Coordinates of C-alpha atoms in Angstrom, one line a residue:
X1 CA 63.9 31.1 -35.8
X2 CA 64.4 33.1 -32.7
X3 CA 61.9 34.0 -30.0
X4 CA 59.6 36.8 -30.9
X5 CA 56.3 38.6 -30.0
X6 CA 53.6 39.7 -32.4
X7 CA 50.6 41.9 -31.9
X8 CA 47.3 42.5 -33.6
X9 CA 46.7 44.3 -37.0
X10 CA 50.3 45.3 -37.3
X11 CA 52.3 42.2 -37.9
X12 CA 52.7 40.0 -41.0
X13 CA 53.9 36.5 -40.1
X14 CA 55.1 33.3 -41.7
X15 CA 52.8 30.2 -41.2
X16 CA 54.1 26.7 -41.9
X17 CA 51.4 24.2 -43.1
X18 CA 53.9 21.7 -44.8
X19 CA 57.4 20.8 -44.1
X20 CA 58.4 20.8 -47.7
X21 CA 56.3 23.7 -49.1
X22 CA 57.1 27.4 -48.6
X23 CA 55.7 29.4 -45.7
X24 CA 52.3 31.0 -45.9
X25 CA 52.3 34.8 -45.5
X26 CA 49.4 36.1 -43.4
X27 CA 48.3 39.4 -41.7
X28 CA 47.0 38.9 -38.2
X29 CA 43.5 40.4 -37.5
X30 CA 42.5 38.7 -34.2
X31 CA 43.8 36.4 -31.6
X32 CA 41.3 34.1 -30.0
X33 CA 41.7 31.5 -27.2
X34 CA 39.8 28.3 -27.8
X35 CA 38.0 26.2 -25.2
X36 CA 41.0 23.8 -24.8
X37 CA 43.4 26.7 -24.1
X38 CA 45.0 26.9 -27.6
X39 CA 45.5 30.2 -29.4
X40 CA 44.1 30.7 -32.9
X41 CA 44.8 33.6 -35.1
X42 CA 42.2 35.1 -37.5
X43 CA 44.3 36.2 -40.5
X44 CA 44.1 37.8 -43.9
X45 CA 45.4 35.6 -46.7
X46 CA 48.2 36.9 -49.1
X47 CA 49.1 34.9 -52.2
X48 CA 52.3 34.4 -54.1
X49 CA 52.8 34.1 -57.8
X50 CA 53.1 30.3 -57.5
X51 CA 49.5 30.3 -56.1
X52 CA 47.8 31.9 -59.1
X53 CA 47.2 30.7 -62.6
X54 CA 49.4 31.4 -65.6
X55 CA 47.0 33.9 -67.2
X56 CA 47.0 36.0 -64.0
X57 CA 50.8 35.8 -63.9
X58 CA 50.9 37.2 -67.4
X59 CA 48.6 40.0 -66.2
X60 CA 50.9 40.7 -63.2
X61 CA 53.9 40.8 -65.6
X62 CA 52.2 43.4 -67.7
X63 CA 51.4 45.5 -64.6
X64 CA 55.0 45.2 -63.4
X65 CA 56.3 46.5 -66.8
X66 CA 53.9 49.4 -66.7
X67 CA 55.1 50.3 -63.2
X68 CA 58.8 50.2 -64.2
X69 CA 58.1 52.5 -67.2
X70 CA 56.1 55.0 -65.1
X71 CA 58.4 55.1 -62.1
X72 CA 61.6 55.0 -64.3
X73 CA 63.2 52.1 -62.4
X74 CA 67.0 51.5 -62.9
X75 CA 68.0 48.6 -65.1
X76 CA 68.3 45.3 -63.3
X77 CA 69.7 41.9 -64.2
X78 CA 67.6 38.8 -65.2
X79 CA 68.4 37.1 -61.8
X80 CA 67.2 40.2 -59.9
X81 CA 64.0 40.2 -62.0
X82 CA 63.6 36.5 -61.1
X83 CA 64.0 37.2 -57.4
X84 CA 61.7 40.2 -57.4
X85 CA 58.9 37.9 -58.5
X86 CA 59.4 36.1 -55.2
X87 CA 59.0 39.3 -53.2
X88 CA 55.7 40.2 -54.9
X89 CA 52.5 39.3 -53.1
X90 CA 48.8 39.7 -53.9
X91 CA 46.4 40.9 -51.2
X92 CA 43.0 39.3 -50.8
X93 CA 39.9 39.7 -48.6
X94 CA 39.9 36.0 -47.6
X95 CA 40.0 35.2 -43.9
X96 CA 41.0 32.0 -42.2
X97 CA 41.9 30.7 -38.7
X98 CA 45.3 29.1 -38.1
X99 CA 46.9 27.8 -34.9
X100 CA 49.4 30.2 -33.4
X101 CA 51.9 27.3 -33.0
X102 CA 52.4 27.2 -36.7
X103 CA 53.9 30.7 -36.8
X104 CA 57.6 30.7 -37.8
X105 CA 58.6 34.4 -37.8
X106 CA 57.7 37.9 -38.8
X107 CA 57.9 39.7 -42.2
X108 CA 57.2 43.1 -43.6
X109 CA 54.7 43.7 -46.4
X110 CA 54.1 47.2 -47.8
X111 CA 52.1 48.7 -50.6
X112 CA 54.2 49.4 -53.7
X113 CA 54.7 53.1 -54.4
X114 CA 56.0 55.0 -57.4
X115 CA 58.8 56.4 -55.2
X116 CA 60.1 52.9 -54.2
X117 CA 63.1 51.4 -55.8
X118 CA 62.5 47.7 -56.5
X119 CA 66.1 46.6 -55.8
X120 CA 65.6 47.9 -52.2
X121 CA 63.4 45.0 -51.5
X122 CA 66.1 42.6 -52.4
X123 CA 68.6 44.2 -50.1
X124 CA 66.3 43.7 -47.0
X125 CA 65.5 40.4 -45.5
X126 CA 61.8 39.3 -45.1
X127 CA 60.5 42.3 -47.1
X128 CA 57.6 42.0 -49.5
X129 CA 55.4 44.3 -51.5
X130 CA 52.0 44.2 -53.2
X131 CA 50.1 46.3 -55.7
X132 CA 47.2 44.1 -56.9
X133 CA 44.3 42.4 -55.1
X134 CA 43.5 38.7 -55.9
X135 CA 40.0 37.4 -55.6
X136 CA 40.2 33.6 -55.0
X137 CA 36.6 33.0 -55.9
X138 CA 36.4 35.0 -59.1
X139 CA 40.0 34.3 -60.0
X140 CA 40.7 38.0 -60.9
X141 CA 43.5 40.5 -60.2
X142 CA 42.5 44.1 -59.6
X143 CA 44.5 47.2 -58.7
X144 CA 44.3 48.2 -55.0
X145 CA 42.1 51.2 -54.5
X146 CA 43.9 52.3 -51.3
X147 CA 46.9 53.6 -53.2
X148 CA 48.6 56.6 -51.8
X149 CA 48.9 59.2 -54.6
X150 CA 52.5 60.3 -54.2
X151 CA 54.5 61.7 -57.1
X152 CA 55.0 64.7 -59.4
X153 CA 51.7 64.3 -61.2
X154 CA 49.7 64.4 -58.0
X155 CA 51.3 67.7 -56.7
X156 CA 49.6 71.1 -56.9
X157 CA 51.2 73.8 -58.9
X158 CA 52.1 76.7 -56.6
X159 CA 52.4 80.1 -58.3
X160 CA 55.2 82.5 -57.5
X161 CA 54.9 84.7 -54.5
X162 CA 53.8 88.3 -55.1
X163 CA 56.3 91.0 -54.5
X164 CA 55.7 93.8 -52.0
X165 CA 53.2 96.3 -53.3
X166 CA 52.2 94.0 -56.2
X167 CA 48.4 93.5 -56.6
X168 CA 46.7 90.2 -57.6
X169 CA 45.3 90.7 -61.1
X170 CA 43.5 87.4 -61.2
X171 CA 39.6 87.3 -61.4
X172 CA 38.5 86.0 -58.1
X173 CA 35.1 84.9 -59.4
X174 CA 36.7 82.4 -61.7
X175 CA 38.9 81.0 -59.0
X176 CA 36.3 80.5 -56.2
X177 CA 32.6 81.0 -55.3
X178 CA 31.6 83.1 -52.3
X179 CA 29.0 81.4 -50.2
X180 CA 29.1 83.6 -47.1
X181 CA 30.1 87.2 -46.4
X182 CA 31.0 87.8 -42.7
X183 CA 30.9 91.6 -43.3
X184 CA 27.2 91.8 -43.9
X185 CA 24.7 94.4 -42.6
X186 CA 22.8 91.9 -40.3
X187 CA 23.5 91.5 -36.6
X188 CA 24.2 88.1 -35.1
X189 CA 20.8 88.1 -33.3
X190 CA 19.0 88.7 -36.5
X191 CA 20.8 85.8 -38.2
X192 CA 19.9 83.5 -35.2
X193 CA 16.3 84.5 -35.5
X194 CA 16.3 83.7 -39.2
X195 CA 17.8 80.3 -38.5
X196 CA 15.0 79.5 -35.9
X197 CA 12.4 80.4 -38.5
X198 CA 14.2 78.1 -41.1
X199 CA 14.0 75.2 -38.6
X200 CA 10.3 75.8 -37.9
X201 CA 9.6 75.9 -41.6
X202 CA 11.5 72.6 -42.0
X203 CA 9.5 71.0 -39.2
X204 CA 6.2 72.1 -40.9
X205 CA 7.4 70.8 -44.3
X206 CA 8.1 67.3 -42.8
X207 CA 4.6 67.3 -41.3
X208 CA 3.2 67.9 -44.7
X209 CA 5.4 65.2 -46.4
X210 CA 3.9 61.7 -46.3
X211 CA 7.2 59.8 -46.4
X212 CA 8.7 61.9 -43.6
X213 CA 5.6 61.5 -41.4
X214 CA 6.1 57.7 -41.6
X215 CA 9.8 57.9 -40.8
X216 CA 9.4 60.5 -38.1
X217 CA 5.9 59.9 -36.6
X218 CA 6.5 62.2 -33.6
X219 CA 7.0 65.9 -33.4
X220 CA 10.2 65.6 -31.6
X221 CA 11.8 63.4 -34.3
X222 CA 10.7 65.9 -37.0
X223 CA 12.1 68.8 -35.1
X224 CA 15.4 67.0 -34.6
X225 CA 15.6 66.2 -38.3
X226 CA 14.8 69.8 -39.2
X227 CA 17.7 71.0 -36.9
X228 CA 20.3 69.1 -38.9
X229 CA 23.1 70.9 -40.8
X230 CA 21.3 70.7 -44.1
X231 CA 18.6 73.1 -42.9
X232 CA 21.1 75.6 -41.6
X233 CA 23.2 75.5 -44.8
X234 CA 20.0 76.1 -46.9
X235 CA 19.1 79.1 -44.6
X236 CA 22.5 80.7 -44.9
X237 CA 22.6 80.1 -48.6
X238 CA 19.2 81.8 -48.9
X239 CA 20.6 84.9 -47.1
X240 CA 23.6 85.1 -49.4
X241 CA 21.5 84.9 -52.6
X242 CA 19.1 87.6 -51.4
X243 CA 21.8 90.1 -50.3
X244 CA 21.1 89.6 -46.6
X245 CA 17.6 91.1 -47.0
X246 CA 15.4 89.3 -44.4
X247 CA 12.1 90.1 -46.1
X248 CA 13.3 88.5 -49.4
X249 CA 14.9 85.6 -47.6
X250 CA 11.6 84.9 -45.7
X251 CA 9.6 84.8 -49.0
X252 CA 12.2 82.4 -50.5
X253 CA 11.9 80.0 -47.6
X254 CA 8.1 79.7 -48.1
X255 CA 7.3 80.0 -51.9
X256 CA 3.8 79.9 -53.3
X257 CA 3.8 76.1 -53.7
X258 CA 4.6 75.4 -50.0
X259 CA 7.6 75.3 -47.7
X260 CA 10.9 74.0 -49.0
X261 CA 11.9 70.6 -47.6
X262 CA 15.7 69.9 -47.3
X263 CA 16.8 66.4 -46.4
X264 CA 20.3 64.9 -46.1
X265 CA 21.6 61.3 -46.6
X266 CA 20.6 60.2 -43.1
X267 CA 16.9 60.9 -44.0
X268 CA 17.1 59.6 -47.5
X269 CA 18.4 56.2 -46.5
X270 CA 16.0 53.6 -45.1
X271 CA 16.7 51.4 -42.0
X272 CA 17.4 48.3 -44.1
X273 CA 19.9 50.3 -46.2
X274 CA 21.6 51.5 -43.1
X275 CA 21.9 47.9 -41.8
X276 CA 23.5 46.8 -45.2
X277 CA 26.0 49.6 -44.9
X278 CA 27.0 48.6 -41.4
X279 CA 27.4 45.0 -42.5
X280 CA 29.5 46.1 -45.5
X281 CA 31.6 48.4 -43.3
X282 CA 32.4 45.4 -41.0
X283 CA 33.5 43.3 -44.0
X284 CA 35.4 45.8 -46.3
X285 CA 36.3 48.6 -43.9
X286 CA 36.4 52.0 -45.6
X287 CA 36.6 50.6 -49.1
X288 CA 33.6 52.5 -50.4
X289 CA 33.9 51.2 -54.0
X290 CA 33.5 47.6 -52.9
X291 CA 30.7 48.6 -50.4
X292 CA 28.8 50.2 -53.2
X293 CA 29.5 47.4 -55.8
X294 CA 28.6 44.4 -53.6
X295 CA 26.0 45.8 -51.1
X296 CA 24.5 49.1 -52.4
X297 CA 24.7 49.3 -56.2
X298 CA 21.7 51.6 -56.5
X299 CA 23.5 54.3 -54.5
X300 CA 26.1 56.7 -55.8
X301 CA 29.6 56.8 -54.5
X302 CA 29.2 60.3 -53.2
X303 CA 26.0 59.3 -51.4
X304 CA 27.8 56.4 -49.7
X305 CA 30.7 58.7 -48.5
X306 CA 28.3 61.3 -47.2
X307 CA 26.3 58.8 -45.3
X308 CA 29.5 57.4 -43.7
X309 CA 30.5 60.7 -42.2
X310 CA 27.0 61.5 -41.1
X311 CA 26.6 58.0 -39.6
X312 CA 29.8 58.6 -37.5
X313 CA 27.9 61.5 -35.7
X314 CA 25.0 59.2 -34.6
X315 CA 24.6 57.2 -31.4
X316 CA 24.7 54.0 -33.4
X317 CA 28.3 54.6 -34.2
X318 CA 29.2 55.4 -30.6
X319 CA 27.5 52.2 -29.4
X320 CA 29.4 50.0 -31.9
X321 CA 32.7 51.7 -31.0
X322 CA 32.1 50.9 -27.4
X323 CA 31.3 47.2 -28.1
X324 CA 34.4 46.8 -30.2
X325 CA 36.5 48.4 -27.5
X326 CA 35.1 45.9 -25.0
X327 CA 35.7 43.0 -27.3
X328 CA 39.3 44.1 -27.9
X329 CA 40.0 44.3 -24.1
X330 CA 38.7 40.8 -23.6
X331 CA 40.9 39.3 -26.5
X332 CA 44.6 38.6 -26.6
X333 CA 46.7 41.5 -27.6
X334 CA 50.2 39.9 -27.7
X335 CA 51.5 36.3 -27.8
X336 CA 55.0 35.0 -27.2
X337 CA 56.2 32.4 -29.6
X338 CA 59.3 30.3 -28.5
X339 CA 62.0 29.1 -30.7
X340 CA 60.9 26.2 -33.0
X341 CA 63.5 23.5 -32.4
X342 CA 61.9 20.4 -34.1
X343 CA 64.0 18.9 -36.9
X344 CA 62.6 19.2 -40.4
X345 CA 61.8 15.8 -41.9
X346 CA 63.4 16.9 -45.2
X347 CA 66.8 17.0 -43.6
X348 CA 69.0 14.5 -45.4
X349 CA 71.4 13.9 -42.6
X350 CA 71.6 15.2 -39.0
X351 CA 74.9 16.8 -38.0
X352 CA 77.4 14.2 -36.7
X353 CA 76.1 11.2 -38.6
X354 CA 78.2 9.1 -40.9
X355 CA 78.0 9.8 -44.7
X356 CA 76.1 7.3 -46.8
X357 CA 77.2 5.2 -49.8
X358 CA 76.8 5.5 -53.5
X359 CA 76.5 9.3 -53.2
X360 CA 73.0 8.8 -51.7
X361 CA 71.4 10.6 -48.8
X362 CA 73.8 11.9 -46.3
X363 CA 77.0 12.2 -48.4
X364 CA 77.8 15.9 -47.7
X365 CA 80.8 16.4 -49.9
X366 CA 79.3 15.1 -53.1
X367 CA 75.9 16.8 -52.9
X368 CA 75.3 19.6 -55.3
X369 CA 72.7 22.3 -54.6
X370 CA 70.0 22.7 -57.2
X371 CA 69.9 26.5 -56.7
X372 CA 73.4 27.8 -56.1
X373 CA 75.2 24.6 -57.3
X374 CA 77.5 24.5 -54.3
X375 CA 79.1 21.3 -53.1
X376 CA 79.8 22.4 -49.5
X377 CA 77.1 22.9 -46.9
X378 CA 76.7 22.0 -43.2
X379 CA 73.2 20.7 -43.8
X380 CA 71.3 19.4 -46.8
X381 CA 67.6 19.2 -47.5
X382 CA 65.6 17.0 -49.9
X383 CA 63.7 19.2 -52.4
X384 CA 61.3 18.3 -55.2
X385 CA 59.9 14.9 -56.1
X386 CA 61.6 11.9 -54.4
X387 CA 62.5 10.2 -57.6
X388 CA 64.5 13.3 -58.8
X389 CA 66.8 13.2 -55.7
X390 CA 67.3 17.0 -55.8
X391 CA 69.0 18.7 -52.9
X392 CA 69.3 22.2 -51.5
X393 CA 71.9 23.7 -49.2
X394 CA 71.0 25.3 -45.9
X395 CA 70.9 28.9 -47.2
X396 CA 68.9 28.0 -50.3
X397 CA 66.5 26.0 -48.2
X398 CA 65.8 29.0 -46.0
X399 CA 65.3 31.1 -49.2
X400 CA 62.9 28.5 -50.6
X401 CA 60.8 28.4 -47.4
X402 CA 60.6 32.2 -47.1
X403 CA 60.3 33.4 -50.7
X404 CA 58.8 30.3 -52.5
X405 CA 61.4 29.9 -55.2
X406 CA 65.0 29.2 -56.1
X407 CA 67.7 31.9 -56.3
X408 CA 68.4 31.1 -59.9
X409 CA 65.7 30.6 -62.6
X410 CA 65.0 27.0 -63.7
X411 CA 64.2 25.7 -67.2
X412 CA 60.5 25.8 -66.4
X413 CA 60.8 29.5 -65.7
X414 CA 62.5 30.3 -69.0
X415 CA 66.1 29.6 -68.3
X416 CA 68.3 28.3 -71.1
X417 CA 70.0 24.9 -70.8
X418 CA 73.8 25.3 -70.1
X419 CA 74.9 21.6 -70.1
X420 CA 74.0 18.8 -72.5
X421 CA 71.6 16.1 -71.3
X422 CA 72.9 12.7 -70.5
X423 CA 70.2 10.9 -72.5
X424 CA 68.0 11.4 -75.6
X425 CA 64.8 9.8 -76.5
X426 CA 64.5 7.5 -79.5
X427 CA 62.4 10.0 -81.4
X428 CA 65.0 12.7 -80.8
X429 CA 67.9 10.5 -81.9
X430 CA 66.2 9.4 -85.1
X431 CA 64.7 12.8 -85.7
X432 CA 68.2 14.3 -85.8
X433 CA 69.5 11.7 -88.3
X434 CA 69.9 13.2 -91.8
X435 CA 68.8 9.8 -93.3
X436 CA 65.3 10.1 -91.8
X437 CA 62.6 11.5 -94.1
X438 CA 60.0 14.1 -93.0
X439 CA 57.2 11.5 -93.3
X440 CA 59.2 9.1 -91.2
X441 CA 59.7 11.7 -88.5
X442 CA 56.0 12.5 -88.5
X443 CA 55.1 8.8 -88.0
X444 CA 57.8 8.4 -85.4
X445 CA 56.6 11.3 -83.3
X446 CA 53.1 9.9 -83.6
X447 CA 54.1 6.7 -81.8
X448 CA 53.6 6.7 -78.1
X449 CA 56.6 4.6 -77.2
X450 CA 58.9 5.8 -74.4
X451 CA 62.1 4.1 -75.6
X452 CA 65.2 6.2 -74.9
X453 CA 69.0 5.9 -75.4
X454 CA 71.5 6.6 -72.6
X455 CA 74.5 8.6 -73.7
X456 CA 77.5 8.3 -71.4
X457 CA 79.6 11.5 -71.1
X458 CA 83.3 11.6 -70.5
X459 CA 82.9 12.9 -67.0
X460 CA 80.7 10.0 -66.2
X461 CA 83.3 7.5 -67.4
X462 CA 86.1 9.3 -65.5
X463 CA 84.0 9.4 -62.3
X464 CA 83.5 5.6 -62.4
X465 CA 87.2 5.1 -62.0
X466 CA 88.1 8.1 -59.8
X467 CA 85.3 7.4 -57.3
X468 CA 85.3 3.7 -57.1
X469 CA 85.2 3.7 -53.3
X470 CA 82.0 5.8 -53.4
X471 CA 80.3 4.2 -56.4
X472 CA 81.0 0.6 -55.4
X473 CA 80.1 -0.8 -58.8
X474 CA 80.1 -4.5 -57.7
X475 CA 77.6 -3.8 -54.9
X476 CA 75.5 -1.6 -57.2
X477 CA 75.4 -4.4 -59.8
X478 CA 74.2 -6.8 -57.1
X479 CA 71.5 -4.3 -56.0
X480 CA 70.2 -2.8 -59.3
X481 CA 67.1 -1.5 -57.5
X482 CA 69.1 0.8 -55.2
X483 CA 69.4 4.3 -56.7
X484 CA 72.7 6.0 -57.3
X485 CA 73.1 9.7 -57.0
X486 CA 75.0 10.4 -60.2
X487 CA 75.2 14.2 -59.4
X488 CA 76.9 13.5 -56.1
X489 CA 79.4 11.1 -57.6
X490 CA 80.3 13.7 -60.3
X491 CA 80.6 16.5 -57.8
X492 CA 83.0 14.3 -55.7
X493 CA 84.9 13.5 -58.9
X494 CA 85.4 17.2 -59.6
X495 CA 86.9 17.6 -56.1
X496 CA 89.3 14.6 -56.4
X497 CA 90.2 15.0 -60.1
X498 CA 92.9 17.7 -59.5
X499 CA 94.5 15.5 -56.8
X500 CA 94.5 12.4 -58.9
X501 CA 97.6 11.0 -60.4
X502 CA 98.6 12.4 -63.8
X503 CA 99.6 8.9 -65.2
X504 CA 97.2 7.6 -67.9
X505 CA 94.9 4.9 -66.7
X506 CA 95.5 1.7 -68.6
X507 CA 92.4 0.2 -70.0
X508 CA 92.1 -3.5 -70.4
X509 CA 91.1 -4.2 -74.0
X510 CA 88.1 -6.4 -74.3
X511 CA 87.9 -8.3 -77.6
X512 CA 84.5 -7.9 -79.2
X513 CA 83.4 -9.4 -82.4
X514 CA 82.3 -7.2 -85.2
X515 CA 78.7 -6.3 -85.8
X516 CA 78.5 -8.3 -89.0
X517 CA 79.6 -11.5 -87.3
X518 CA 77.0 -11.0 -84.5
X519 CA 74.2 -10.5 -87.0
X520 CA 75.2 -13.6 -89.0
X521 CA 75.4 -15.6 -85.8
X522 CA 72.0 -14.4 -84.7
X523 CA 70.5 -15.2 -88.1
X524 CA 71.8 -18.8 -87.8
X525 CA 70.6 -19.3 -84.2
X526 CA 67.2 -17.6 -84.5
X527 CA 66.0 -17.7 -88.1
X528 CA 63.1 -15.7 -89.2
X529 CA 59.9 -17.7 -89.0
X530 CA 57.0 -16.1 -90.8
X531 CA 53.4 -17.2 -90.4
X532 CA 51.8 -18.5 -93.6
X533 CA 48.9 -16.4 -94.8
X534 CA 45.4 -17.9 -95.4
X535 CA 45.6 -17.1 -99.1
X536 CA 47.6 -18.7 -101.9
X537 CA 51.2 -19.8 -101.0
X538 CA 53.9 -17.3 -101.5
X539 CA 57.5 -17.9 -102.4
X540 CA 58.4 -17.4 -98.8
X541 CA 56.0 -20.1 -97.7
X542 CA 57.2 -22.5 -100.4
X543 CA 60.8 -22.0 -99.3
X544 CA 60.0 -22.6 -95.7
X545 CA 57.9 -25.6 -96.5
X546 CA 60.6 -27.1 -98.5
X547 CA 63.1 -27.0 -95.7
X548 CA 63.3 -30.3 -93.8
X549 CA 62.9 -30.5 -90.1
X550 CA 64.7 -33.1 -88.2
X551 CA 64.6 -34.1 -84.6
X552 CA 67.4 -32.9 -82.2
X553 CA 70.3 -35.2 -81.7
X554 CA 71.3 -36.2 -78.2
X555 CA 74.3 -34.4 -77.0
X556 CA 74.0 -31.7 -79.6
X557 CA 74.4 -28.1 -78.3
X558 CA 71.4 -25.9 -78.2
X559 CA 71.2 -22.1 -78.7
X560 CA 70.6 -19.6 -76.0
X561 CA 66.9 -19.3 -76.8
X562 CA 66.3 -23.0 -76.4
X563 CA 66.0 -23.9 -80.1
X564 CA 68.2 -26.9 -81.2
X565 CA 70.6 -26.7 -84.1
X566 CA 68.9 -28.7 -86.8
X567 CA 70.5 -30.1 -89.9
X568 CA 68.0 -28.5 -92.2
X569 CA 68.5 -25.0 -90.7
X570 CA 69.5 -22.3 -93.1
X571 CA 73.2 -21.2 -92.9
X572 CA 74.9 -18.1 -94.1
X573 CA 76.0 -19.8 -97.3
X574 CA 72.4 -20.5 -98.3
X575 CA 70.3 -18.0 -100.1
X576 CA 68.8 -15.4 -97.8
X577 CA 65.1 -14.6 -98.3
X578 CA 64.7 -10.9 -99.0
X579 CA 62.8 -9.4 -96.1
X580 CA 60.2 -6.7 -96.6
X581 CA 61.4 -3.3 -95.7
X582 CA 59.6 -1.9 -92.6
X583 CA 59.2 1.8 -92.3
X584 CA 60.4 3.6 -89.1
X585 CA 56.9 4.6 -88.1
X586 CA 55.7 0.9 -88.4
X587 CA 58.7 -0.5 -86.5
X588 CA 57.9 -3.8 -84.8
X589 CA 57.8 -4.3 -81.1
X590 CA 60.8 -5.8 -79.2
X591 CA 61.4 -9.5 -79.9
X592 CA 59.7 -11.9 -77.5
X593 CA 60.8 -15.5 -77.4
X594 CA 58.0 -18.0 -76.9
X595 CA 58.7 -21.4 -75.6
X596 CA 57.6 -24.3 -77.8
X597 CA 56.6 -27.8 -76.7
X598 CA 60.1 -29.1 -77.5
X599 CA 61.7 -26.4 -75.5
X600 CA 59.5 -27.1 -72.5
X601 CA 60.2 -30.8 -72.8
X602 CA 63.9 -30.2 -72.9
X603 CA 63.8 -28.1 -69.7
X604 CA 62.5 -31.1 -67.8
X605 CA 65.8 -32.9 -68.5
X606 CA 67.9 -30.1 -67.0
X607 CA 68.9 -30.3 -63.3
X608 CA 68.5 -27.4 -61.0
X609 CA 72.2 -26.7 -61.0
X610 CA 72.3 -26.6 -64.8
X611 CA 69.3 -24.2 -64.8
X612 CA 71.1 -21.8 -62.4
X613 CA 74.3 -22.0 -64.5
X614 CA 72.4 -21.2 -67.7
X615 CA 70.7 -18.2 -66.0
X616 CA 74.0 -16.8 -64.7
X617 CA 75.8 -17.4 -68.0
X618 CA 73.3 -17.0 -70.8
X619 CA 76.1 -16.7 -73.4
X620 CA 77.2 -20.4 -73.0
X621 CA 75.3 -22.9 -75.0
X622 CA 73.3 -25.5 -73.0
X623 CA 74.0 -29.1 -73.7
X624 CA 71.2 -31.5 -73.0
X625 CA 71.4 -35.2 -73.0
X626 CA 68.1 -36.6 -74.3
X627 CA 67.3 -40.0 -73.0
X628 CA 66.6 -42.7 -75.7
X629 CA 63.0 -43.1 -76.6
X630 CA 61.2 -45.9 -74.9
X631 CA 61.2 -49.3 -76.7
X632 CA 57.9 -50.2 -78.3
X633 CA 55.9 -52.9 -76.6
X634 CA 55.8 -56.3 -78.4
X635 CA 52.7 -56.8 -80.4
X636 CA 51.1 -60.2 -79.8
X637 CA 50.7 -62.3 -83.0
X638 CA 47.2 -63.2 -83.8
X639 CA 46.2 -66.1 -85.9
X640 CA 45.2 -65.1 -89.4
X641 CA 41.5 -65.5 -90.3
X642 CA 40.4 -68.4 -92.5
X643 CA 37.5 -69.1 -94.6
X644 CA 36.3 -72.0 -92.4
X645 CA 33.3 -71.4 -90.3
X646 CA 33.5 -71.3 -86.6
X647 CA 31.3 -73.8 -84.8
X648 CA 29.9 -73.1 -81.4
X649 CA 28.6 -76.0 -79.4
X650 CA 26.0 -75.7 -76.7

C-alpha cells in the first residue's frame, strides 16, 4: 500500500482485523483523538456476501436477477458473475470505532443504478456497489430508500411545441387549479389590511382554544403562532374563493360558530415528539421512512416531512447547526497514513531464502495457486486451513484480501470437478460395485466408519521417479509424521517431464506370491478361534474340542503373531469349517491380536536385540529357545502306616 490521506464522510477505506481474512470495508464518519494520542475512526459497517446467511444470499441473487432483467444488462460469463458477487456490498446502520493504524487503503463504493453496466465494476480496481441494506440485528435485507430515480420510466412526457399562431386547445381547469389571481380588483394596501385582520382573528381563536392556551400561555406567543404561513395561506385562499370581495371574505373568516383556527405541524407536535424527531434525525439522517417507523409510528409520512422543513426555520435548528460546526472544527479532518511495511505472517517464504524440501513451505517452483493454478510467483501465501496446505500467488492474495474471494469459483460455490480425486471412501468404492445389493448399500452407508482407499494415479507414480531429489522417499519414510506437499511435487514434475529422458524407465520386478497362497498361509498361521456359546454344543465347538493341543517344542519356529506352530493345528489338507457369511453392513472390525499367557512367557526369553530385530523385520519368523522345565524336587519316602498302636511314654 502506498502513502495516502483520507478525509471525513467522503472516503471508503479498507480495515485489516486479521492477517488471513479479507479486509473490512467501512465508511468514515468521524475521526477522534484518544487520551493517549491515538486516532480512532467512527465508521459505518458494510458487509460482504460471505458475512450474511445463505437465505439472505438467495434473496440477494433474486434481486440481482431482477435488476439484470429490468436494466437489460449484456450477457456475461460465469466467471464474471462469480467475481461480481465479490464487488457487491450491503450497507448497514451499524457504527463501530476502529484504530486508524488498521487502515490499508481507499476504495470506492457507489449506489447501483439502472444506467450502470455491471462489467464496468470489474474493469476498475477497488470499486464496489450496493443496492440493499442489511440489518445485523434483525438479519434482514431491504431495498435502499435513497435510490435516485433515473431512467426512461421516471422521465416526464413533454408534448410537442406549438407552432406559431396555433392556440392551446387543452382545458386548463383539468390540468391545474388556480389558487391566486394577481390581476384582481383589490389594491395591495387592501390585501395587507385583510391579512392583518386574519392574524388578529387567529390570535383570538387561539385564546379561545384550551389546548393552544396551554402551549402558548402568553399573548406574544399566540400572536407569533398566528403570524405563521398557515394563517396567511388561509386568508389568501378565502379571498380567492369569494371572488376578492372583502365583505364576503370577512364573514368567512368569522362564521357563526366562532373564528376559524388554522394550525400547522409545528403547533400540532408536542415538545416530546419534537425531541424524538431530533433524536431520530441524528441517528438516521433524512431517512423519513425509518424515522416514522422506529420513532414516530403514529405520525403520517407527510406530517414528518412537513415538520422537518418547518423545523429548519426555527432557532433550534440554527443552534444545533452551530454546535455541530464547532464540534467539526475541533475534530480531525484529515489523517496521513504511511506505507504499511510489516510482513504478513501468512507469507510462506521471504524473498532471498532457500527453498524447502519435500515440496513443503518455501519451494517456489512447485507451488500451485489455488485460484489461478499458476506455478510461478515471486511470493506465496498460505491460505485456508493449515492441514489443507493451500497456497495463493501474490496477485490472487491481493484479490482475496480486497474482494473476499478467489478469482475462479470453487466446488463449494457450485463449480464442477474437473480432475478425478486421488482417493475414494470405502462406502463409495463398494457402492459403485455391481455386486453390491441395494440393501447392502443402505446398511453400508448407515455405518459411521471413516475407512478409505487411496488410489494412486499415473502422474503420482511418475512424479515419484522424476522428482526423487525433491521427494526424498527414504527421508520421508524415516519421518512419516512430516507432511509432503503432493501438489508441489506434481507441479514440479510437470515442469521437468518434457526435459526428462525419453528412454523407458526399467522397473525392477518384485516377486510377490499370489493372493490364494497368502490366504492359505494366513489360515495356517492364524486359525479361526470361535468362542463356544453358553447353549448346547455346535458342530463347530465339537470340531474344535476334538483338536488336540500340544505344548510348543524348543527350537520350533513361531509365527509372526507369536502363536507357536502346534502339531494338532489344522492345515490346508484338512477339512475347512464352513464359516458363516457376514453381510457387508455387519462387517467385523479390524483384527486385533491379543497376547496370551504363553506369548507373554515367550517374550521373556527374547533378548533386547532379538526384540528389535523382530520389530524391524516382522515378516521373519522368530525362533525361541525354551529352557528345559525345572526338575521336580525329590519327595522324601515316609514309612508306611501299620496297625500297631503308638505308645507315648511320659
